[in-house]
Amino acid sequence: MNLPIVYHPQYVAPLPDEHRFPMSKFTLLYELLVRKKIAKSNDIYFPEFPEESLLELVHSNNYITAYCQGTLKEKEQRRIGLPWSEALAKRTCIAVGGTILTAKLALKFGLACNTAGGTHHAFRSYGSGFCIFNDLAITTRVLQKLKLVKTVLILDLDVHQGDGTAKIFQNDPTVFTFSMHCESNFPREKQKSDLDVSLPQGLDDDGYLQILSEHLHDLLSQIKPDLILYDAGVDVHAQDHFGKLSLTDTGIYRREMLILSSCIAQGYPVASVIGGGYSKDLKSLVERHSLLHRAAKEVYEFYQL
Ligand SMILES: [Zn+2]
């Protein structure tokens, strides 16, 4: 048994302005994982479309219907930042299915990785910042509804604050939202997570990892979650177009090893999503995202899950 990896069809061709939102990175990442034998055919899982009733566990019925039918107001569509198409709507829905499946696999095998996911800027009744439906929130609610988990810890290390997730779970004692992000970055108006750690611009590997390790131990011992949803955004990288931190590839790999080995060693299942990452240089970007899967494979094998 190898590390379970989830991949779903993309349905959309890359957008012309890849610098802005490189859709094709998902396919390239999957191809890289297969080529490097990090993803092995028996351990690749393909999600199904989620029933609309699952999306409704988090999002308003009006918003789901308007988005899926392409009838959102122009202003709402602009806030998402992606042009509507039937193909994108389809991809958005199956992406949610991907994170649900990743979480179920994590509960079964201890650790599982998605090759997409982390749409943390989506709120109950609107999307923003390239995020349409909040896969982390929906997954949490689905697993709770199925009584597979009670308490969930959402570890959001994308460089941007997980504002949609924070707002959705505000005042919910069963879900702990942790967001460690660059203070002077999108979204301008931050929400209140259960714990926010704001980082200064330009923070390097050692500074970042020191702050993270200071928080991680307490988080695990105090919350004792049934499941951890880990958003491993790589927009913390020095070369990221939208990030303002200064991590290197080595720093990101050390981060993934720290998170995954700490959680797994203490017996907490982890479902990882790739989160944000933006660069004109797609090859380097995809390598950066694959650090999560490389670290996960190592941890998975070390602990013989
Ligand atoms: Zn981000």
Short mmCIF file of N, CA and C and ligand atoms in Angstrom, two decimals, residues 120-121 158-160 235 276 278, ligand 1:
data_model
loop_
_atom_site.label_atom_id
_atom_site.label_comp_id
_atom_site.label_asym_id
_atom_site.label_seq_id
_atom_site.Cartn_x
_atom_site.Cartn_y
_atom_site.Cartn_z
N HIS A 120 -10.17 28.43 0.08
CA HIS A 120 -10.50 28.95 1.42
C HIS A 120 -11.07 30.37 1.44
N HIS A 121 -11.11 31.04 0.27
CA HIS A 121 -11.70 32.40 0.26
C HIS A 121 -13.19 32.37 -0.08
N ASP A 158 -1.50 28.45 3.65
CA ASP A 158 -1.43 29.27 2.45
C ASP A 158 -1.01 30.68 2.89
N VAL A 159 -0.35 31.42 2.00
CA VAL A 159 0.16 32.74 2.40
C VAL A 159 -0.97 33.75 2.65
N HIS A 160 -2.17 33.42 2.12
CA HIS A 160 -3.32 34.31 2.31
C HIS A 160 -4.20 33.79 3.46
N ASP A 235 2.31 29.46 -1.99
CA ASP A 235 2.49 30.89 -2.30
C ASP A 235 3.29 31.62 -1.21
N GLY A 276 -2.80 27.51 -2.67
CA GLY A 276 -2.39 28.45 -3.72
C GLY A 276 -0.93 28.32 -4.11
N TYR A 278 1.39 30.59 -7.41
CA TYR A 278 1.21 31.38 -8.64
C TYR A 278 2.57 31.76 -9.20
ZN ZN B 1 -3.04 31.84 -1.40
#
